Structures are given as C-alpha cells and as structure tokens.
Tab-separated table of C-alpha atoms in Angstrom:
chain	number	residue	atom	x	y	z
B	16	MET	CA	-17.235	11.319	32.011
B	17	SER	CA	-14.504	10.331	35.149
B	18	LEU	CA	-12.283	13.980	35.422
B	19	THR	CA	-8.815	12.330	33.883
B	20	LYS	CA	-11.472	11.099	30.878
B	21	PHE	CA	-12.231	14.530	30.466
B	22	ALA	CA	-8.264	15.926	30.583
B	23	LYS	CA	-7.709	13.560	28.470
B	24	ARG	CA	-9.903	14.182	26.281
B	25	GLY	CA	-9.217	17.901	26.618
B	26	ILE	CA	-5.743	17.569	26.011
B	27	ALA	CA	-6.707	15.108	22.879
B	28	THR	CA	-8.868	17.600	21.196
B	29	ALA	CA	-6.217	20.368	21.951
B	30	TRP	CA	-3.096	18.081	19.700
B	31	ASP	CA	-5.960	17.453	17.103
B	32	LEU	CA	-6.974	20.584	16.885
B	33	LYS	CA	-3.070	22.118	16.668
B	34	ALA	CA	-2.434	18.980	14.303
B	35	ARG	CA	-5.407	20.146	11.929
B	36	ILE	CA	-3.708	23.652	12.110
B	37	THR	CA	0.282	22.777	10.604
B	38	PRO	CA	-0.455	19.108	9.367
B	39	SER	CA	2.697	16.761	9.704
B	40	ALA	CA	3.986	13.862	8.180
B	41	PRO	CA	1.121	11.068	7.965
B	42	ARG	CA	1.189	8.843	10.607
B	43	LEU	CA	-0.649	5.205	11.561
B	44	THR	CA	-2.847	5.039	14.428
B	45	ILE	CA	-3.366	1.528	15.933
B	46	LEU	CA	-6.734	0.541	17.494
B	47	TYR	CA	-6.761	-2.378	20.360
B	48	TYR	CA	-9.902	-3.465	21.782
B	49	HIS	CA	-10.470	-6.603	23.898
B	50	ALA	CA	-14.482	-7.308	24.362
B	51	VAL	CA	-17.441	-6.212	21.870
B	52	ALA	CA	-20.625	-6.828	23.772
B	53	ALA	CA	-24.329	-7.732	21.776
B	54	ASP	CA	-25.607	-4.448	22.724
B	55	LEU	CA	-22.541	-2.515	21.925
B	56	ALA	CA	-22.600	-4.064	18.042
B	57	GLY	CA	-24.670	-1.531	16.708
B	58	ASP	CA	-22.343	1.301	17.617
B	59	PHE	CA	-18.844	-1.033	17.113
B	60	ASP	CA	-20.982	-1.415	13.648
B	61	ALA	CA	-21.301	2.715	13.611
B	62	GLN	CA	-17.327	2.606	14.402
B	63	MET	CA	-16.721	0.660	11.449
B	64	ALA	CA	-18.762	2.721	9.531
B	65	PHE	CA	-17.315	6.022	10.138
B	66	LEU	CA	-13.512	4.335	9.488
B	67	ARG	CA	-14.903	3.105	6.196
B	68	ARG	CA	-16.210	6.322	5.231
B	69	CYS	CA	-13.563	9.237	6.308
B	70	ALA	CA	-9.785	7.008	7.274
B	71	ASN	CA	-7.301	4.987	4.953
B	72	ILE	CA	-7.844	1.373	6.896
B	73	VAL	CA	-4.952	-0.948	6.936
B	74	GLN	CA	-3.061	-4.000	8.798
B	75	ALA	CA	-1.573	-3.362	11.698
B	76	ASP	CA	1.860	-4.756	10.846
B	77	HIS	CA	1.214	-2.038	7.717
B	78	SER	CA	5.132	-0.521	6.912
B	79	GLY	CA	4.256	0.819	3.981
B	80	PRO	CA	3.077	4.676	2.454
B	81	LEU	CA	0.193	6.204	4.302
B	82	ASP	CA	-1.802	8.712	2.851
B	83	PRO	CA	-1.742	11.779	3.097
B	84	VAL	CA	-4.451	13.112	3.820
B	85	LYS	CA	-7.098	10.528	6.109
B	86	PRO	CA	-6.251	8.880	9.353
B	87	ASN	CA	-4.601	6.192	8.393
B	88	VAL	CA	-5.967	3.237	11.083
B	89	ALA	CA	-5.562	-0.445	11.924
B	90	VAL	CA	-7.493	-2.170	14.480
B	91	THR	CA	-6.351	-5.023	16.882
B	92	PHE	CA	-8.354	-7.154	18.966
B	93	ASP	CA	-6.864	-8.456	22.641
B	94	ASP	CA	-7.653	-11.999	24.148
B	95	ALA	CA	-9.535	-13.338	21.536
B	96	PHE	CA	-13.036	-13.274	23.329
B	97	ARG	CA	-15.843	-14.862	21.934
B	98	SER	CA	-17.925	-12.016	21.136
B	99	VAL	CA	-15.600	-10.668	19.014
B	100	ARG	CA	-16.398	-13.179	16.469
B	101	GLU	CA	-19.459	-13.285	17.369
B	102	ASN	CA	-20.842	-9.368	17.003
B	103	ALA	CA	-17.614	-7.302	15.611
B	104	LEU	CA	-16.709	-9.785	13.334
B	105	PRO	CA	-19.784	-9.051	10.600
B	106	ALA	CA	-19.150	-5.728	10.576
B	107	LEU	CA	-15.838	-6.107	9.879
B	108	ILE	CA	-16.945	-8.223	6.757
B	109	ARG	CA	-19.561	-5.702	6.294
B	110	HIS	CA	-17.694	-2.432	6.057
B	111	GLY	CA	-14.324	-4.211	4.585
B	112	VAL	CA	-12.726	-3.774	7.820
B	113	PRO	CA	-9.026	-5.801	8.378
B	114	ALA	CA	-8.128	-7.298	11.871
B	115	THR	CA	-5.616	-7.878	14.081
B	116	ILE	CA	-6.862	-10.949	16.765
B	117	PHE	CA	-4.182	-12.057	19.472
B	118	VAL	CA	-4.796	-15.008	20.961
B	119	PRO	CA	-3.722	-16.636	24.327
B	120	THR	CA	-3.244	-20.071	23.386
B	121	GLY	CA	-3.662	-21.711	26.571
B	122	TRP	CA	-7.265	-20.391	27.612
B	123	LEU	CA	-9.046	-21.737	23.962
B	124	GLY	CA	-12.734	-22.388	24.244
B	125	ARG	CA	-12.977	-21.731	28.599
B	126	ARG	CA	-13.791	-18.423	30.267
B	127	PRO	CA	-9.709	-17.163	30.785
B	128	GLY	CA	-8.550	-17.064	34.328
B	129	TRP	CA	-6.846	-13.453	34.172
B	130	THR	CA	-8.135	-10.405	36.025
B	131	MET	CA	-10.181	-8.376	33.365
B	132	GLU	CA	-9.415	-4.602	32.729
B	133	THR	CA	-13.421	-3.930	32.553
B	134	SER	CA	-16.852	-6.040	34.510
B	135	GLY	CA	-18.299	-6.294	31.104
B	136	ASP	CA	-15.675	-8.757	30.428
B	137	ARG	CA	-15.904	-11.139	33.285
B	138	ASP	CA	-19.219	-13.113	31.033
B	139	GLU	CA	-16.583	-13.735	28.350
B	140	GLU	CA	-14.718	-17.004	27.072
B	141	VAL	CA	-11.501	-17.452	24.420
B	142	MET	CA	-12.330	-18.681	21.360
B	143	SER	CA	-11.923	-22.712	20.520
B	144	ALA	CA	-9.680	-23.525	19.082
B	145	ASP	CA	-12.074	-24.690	15.611
B	146	GLU	CA	-13.705	-20.690	16.160
B	147	ILE	CA	-9.950	-19.806	15.609
B	148	ALA	CA	-9.176	-22.133	12.473
B	149	GLY	CA	-12.351	-20.929	10.856
B	150	LEU	CA	-11.732	-17.055	11.504
B	151	PRO	CA	-11.538	-15.435	7.344
B	152	THR	CA	-8.609	-14.781	6.371
B	153	ASP	CA	-9.658	-12.589	3.549
B	154	ILE	CA	-10.376	-10.059	7.153
B	155	ILE	CA	-8.885	-11.521	10.176
B	156	THR	CA	-5.005	-11.817	10.795
B	157	LEU	CA	-3.697	-13.726	13.146
B	158	GLY	CA	-1.109	-12.756	16.361
B	159	SER	CA	0.144	-14.077	19.156
B	160	HIS	CA	-0.921	-12.915	23.211
B	161	THR	CA	1.489	-15.713	25.237
B	162	VAL	CA	0.024	-19.021	26.586
B	163	THR	CA	-1.619	-18.154	29.687
B	164	HIS	CA	-1.606	-13.911	29.518
B	165	PRO	CA	1.480	-13.384	32.205
B	166	HIS	CA	3.118	-10.240	33.010
B	167	LEU	CA	5.763	-10.863	31.009
B	168	SER	CA	7.941	-8.977	33.119
B	169	ARG	CA	7.281	-10.350	36.023
B	170	LEU	CA	8.675	-13.901	34.323
B	171	ALA	CA	11.897	-15.534	35.225
B	172	PRO	CA	13.260	-15.449	31.500
B	173	GLY	CA	12.791	-18.895	30.357
B	174	ASP	CA	9.539	-18.592	31.306
B	175	ILE	CA	9.182	-15.945	29.392
B	176	ASP	CA	10.479	-18.577	26.227
B	177	ALA	CA	8.543	-20.802	26.955
B	178	GLN	CA	5.193	-17.977	26.464
B	179	LEU	CA	6.555	-16.508	23.575
B	180	GLN	CA	7.336	-19.899	21.831
B	181	GLU	CA	4.873	-21.755	22.620
B	182	SER	CA	1.394	-19.236	21.743
B	183	ARG	CA	3.184	-19.091	18.494
B	184	GLN	CA	3.882	-23.119	17.530
B	185	SER	CA	0.673	-23.464	18.640
B	186	LEU	CA	-1.090	-21.216	16.200
B	187	GLU	CA	1.587	-22.257	13.834
B	188	ALA	CA	-0.367	-25.784	13.823
B	189	LEU	CA	-3.822	-24.931	14.600
B	190	LEU	CA	-3.536	-22.598	11.579
B	191	GLY	CA	-1.079	-23.737	8.906
B	192	ARG	CA	0.686	-20.375	8.508
B	193	THR	CA	3.405	-18.076	10.134
B	194	ILE	CA	2.597	-16.654	13.607
B	195	ASP	CA	5.050	-12.779	14.118
B	196	THR	CA	3.449	-10.274	15.188
B	197	LEU	CA	2.443	-10.355	19.210
B	198	ALA	CA	0.694	-8.414	22.018
B	199	PHE	CA	1.294	-8.015	24.962
B	200	PRO	CA	-0.430	-8.520	28.793
B	201	TYR	CA	-1.598	-5.906	29.539
B	202	GLY	CA	1.033	-4.179	27.846
B	203	ASP	CA	3.376	-5.444	30.033
B	204	HIS	CA	6.935	-5.394	28.589
B	205	ASP	CA	10.925	-4.063	29.860
B	206	SER	CA	14.081	-4.643	27.098
B	207	SER	CA	14.825	-7.847	27.897
B	208	VAL	CA	10.960	-9.277	27.129
B	209	VAL	CA	11.156	-6.872	23.481
B	210	GLN	CA	14.671	-8.419	23.212
B	211	ARG	CA	13.428	-11.976	23.634
B	212	ALA	CA	10.272	-11.655	21.576
B	213	ALA	CA	12.092	-10.793	18.577
B	214	ALA	CA	14.788	-13.758	19.295
B	215	ALA	CA	11.741	-15.844	18.752
B	216	GLY	CA	10.629	-14.875	15.365
B	217	TYR	CA	8.186	-11.984	16.108
B	218	ARG	CA	8.175	-9.372	14.099
B	219	TYR	CA	6.174	-6.914	15.455
B	220	VAL	CA	5.337	-6.162	19.036
B	221	TYR	CA	2.151	-5.062	20.539
B	222	THR	CA	1.774	-2.472	23.067
B	223	VAL	CA	-1.190	-0.273	24.908
B	224	GLU	CA	0.982	3.072	25.177
B	225	PRO	CA	-0.267	5.303	22.130
B	226	GLN	CA	1.888	6.240	19.818
B	227	ALA	CA	2.279	7.537	16.019
B	228	ILE	CA	4.204	5.416	13.536
B	229	SER	CA	5.340	6.834	10.780
B	230	ALA	CA	5.532	6.032	7.382
B	231	GLY	CA	8.316	3.208	6.785
B	232	ASP	CA	9.251	2.684	10.838
B	233	ARG	CA	10.099	-0.792	10.858
B	234	ALA	CA	10.851	-0.741	14.772
B	235	ILE	CA	9.709	-3.963	16.417
B	236	SER	CA	7.784	-2.330	18.680
B	237	ARG	CA	4.713	-0.674	18.318
B	238	GLY	CA	1.947	1.499	19.888
B	239	ARG	CA	-1.551	1.032	20.002
B	240	THR	CA	-4.688	3.550	20.911
B	241	ALA	CA	-7.418	1.891	23.308
B	242	ALA	CA	-10.864	1.750	21.498
B	243	ASP	CA	-14.602	0.428	23.085
B	244	PRO	CA	-17.410	-0.128	21.606
B	245	SER	CA	-19.029	2.163	23.737
B	246	ASP	CA	-16.898	5.021	22.393
B	247	SER	CA	-18.803	8.071	21.743
B	248	LEU	CA	-17.863	8.745	17.279
B	249	GLY	CA	-16.758	11.467	18.526
B	250	LEU	CA	-14.234	10.672	20.825
B	251	PHE	CA	-13.684	7.815	18.057
B	252	ALA	CA	-12.974	10.231	15.604
B	253	LEU	CA	-10.710	11.898	18.025
B	254	LYS	CA	-8.432	8.613	18.781
B	255	SER	CA	-8.383	7.085	14.782
B	256	ARG	CA	-6.559	10.661	14.273
B	257	GLY	CA	-4.223	9.487	16.302
B	258	ALA	CA	-4.548	12.591	18.729
B	259	TYR	CA	-3.869	10.706	21.437
B	260	ALA	CA	-0.887	9.703	20.958
B	261	VAL	CA	0.276	12.828	23.147
B	262	MET	CA	-0.307	11.051	26.559
B	263	PRO	CA	2.724	9.890	26.354
B	264	TYR	CA	4.429	12.745	26.690
B	265	PHE	CA	1.652	14.584	28.773
B	266	TYR	CA	2.269	12.074	31.625
B	267	ARG	CA	6.259	11.993	31.120
B	268	LEU	CA	6.344	15.744	31.078
B	269	LYS	CA	4.078	15.667	34.150
B	270	ARG	CA	5.928	12.987	35.893
B	271	ARG	CA	9.102	15.204	35.487
B	272	LEU	CA	6.951	18.327	36.875
B	273	ARG	CA	6.056	16.460	39.661
B	274	GLY	CA	9.946	15.335	40.314
B	275	ARG	CA	10.862	19.165	40.603
B	276	SER	CA	8.429	20.412	42.903
B	277	ASP	CA	9.208	16.971	45.459
C-alpha cells in the first residue's frame, strides 16, 4: 500500500470511528467500479455478499428514506466493459444487488480509445449494442457516459451538448426507455457542464468525488467513492460505510494550509 493510500485509509478509519461513536442522520454512499477481471470475480462476489449481509442496497438515483442503522449503498460501473457482464453480473444477480452501468455509446463493441485509469483495464472492450440491450432490467439500470468519453470541461459548448444529447438519444433508441442519468468521464466537469446536463434532460449526474448523500437530497450532482474488486473486505467496508466522504474536506483543508504557508 502506498503512503498516500495508507494515509487516506488512516483518515477514513478515524472518521469511521468518530461516526460510530457519534451517529448522525443516515447517508447514502455510491460506489463506482470500472472493470472486473476474471481473476478477481471471486473477490467481487465476496464484496457483493458483504453488502447483502451488512448494507441497505438501493439504486444510485434513490432519493427516498434511508436505513437509520445499516449503511446505505448503491453500486455503479463506468465504461460498460464486457468484463462487467461476464464477471460481475453473475454476482449481482446471485446476491440481488442492483447496479447502474454508464455507457460510452461511441465505443460499443470495441476496445476503447481513451487512456485507461489502471493498467489492468487496457485489454478491456466495451459491451456491444446487443449485450447492452440484453442486460437484465430487473437488476441493471443504464445511464450515459457520453459518446466518446472526453474531458467535458475542455470542450466547446456545442460539443458538450452533442456528447450529452447524442449519447442519451442513442441509448433511448437502443433500449426503448428513458435515459436520464449521466456519469462524467474522468469525473471531469464544471458548473457549465452541470447546467448543460440539466438542460439536456439529465435528472442526476455523477462525479468521482466521495460524498455522503442525505435522505431526500435532490441535487443534480452526486458524488461517488471509487471501489475495486481488489479492495480487501476491511477497506471495502470502510468505503461502503461512507468513511471516504471525509476526503474532499481533508483535501480542501490541506490546500488552505498549504496556501497559508506559501
């Protein structure tokens, strides 16, 4: 474990302990994955079994009451990799864990052309249109991940609109149902991108910044916590309990203190 990961886990552990000693109102934690490699399918299965035993599992767009005792958790996947269908879907079905998959519609059935976040993802392919359409609707919800997986904040306004609208329209034509959720590629966005997403008809947009979401929170932007099948169950438990939601506050404090010392 790198020093940075070790420090993050230490901060999250301390925050988790504080939350257990001084309970607050229930919150929703949304986890996000990318690929699920075949050799980690068993680890992913164990994570889903843990959620079924220990958490109240809801959809990522849940805005109703939350369980006051158990952690409230939603599961999502970015990129719609074929390995999710092959190696994660059986565990989701087995343990009754609903999930949302965000689809980059311009890469269906192909190896993606964007820079992968981890070396283990480099051999991944995006599911084909038929595979996307064949996912079980009782367990899988689909959302947009744009057309080509760009950094949206770097695009011209018209190009942002095209990415948001065309991806949604393609999925709706394929599936025959409304698509109104979006995950930002790389988590990249600014206030203009969020406004344009709302104007394009998206009900919720998802970032990659950890957040503890309150019951009834209807803000369009929702943060998520990174999860990986390789996470130990101890680390996964911390993430699912929302302990990593403290990290954005820690980073802001760190930047503020660093600014004072300059």
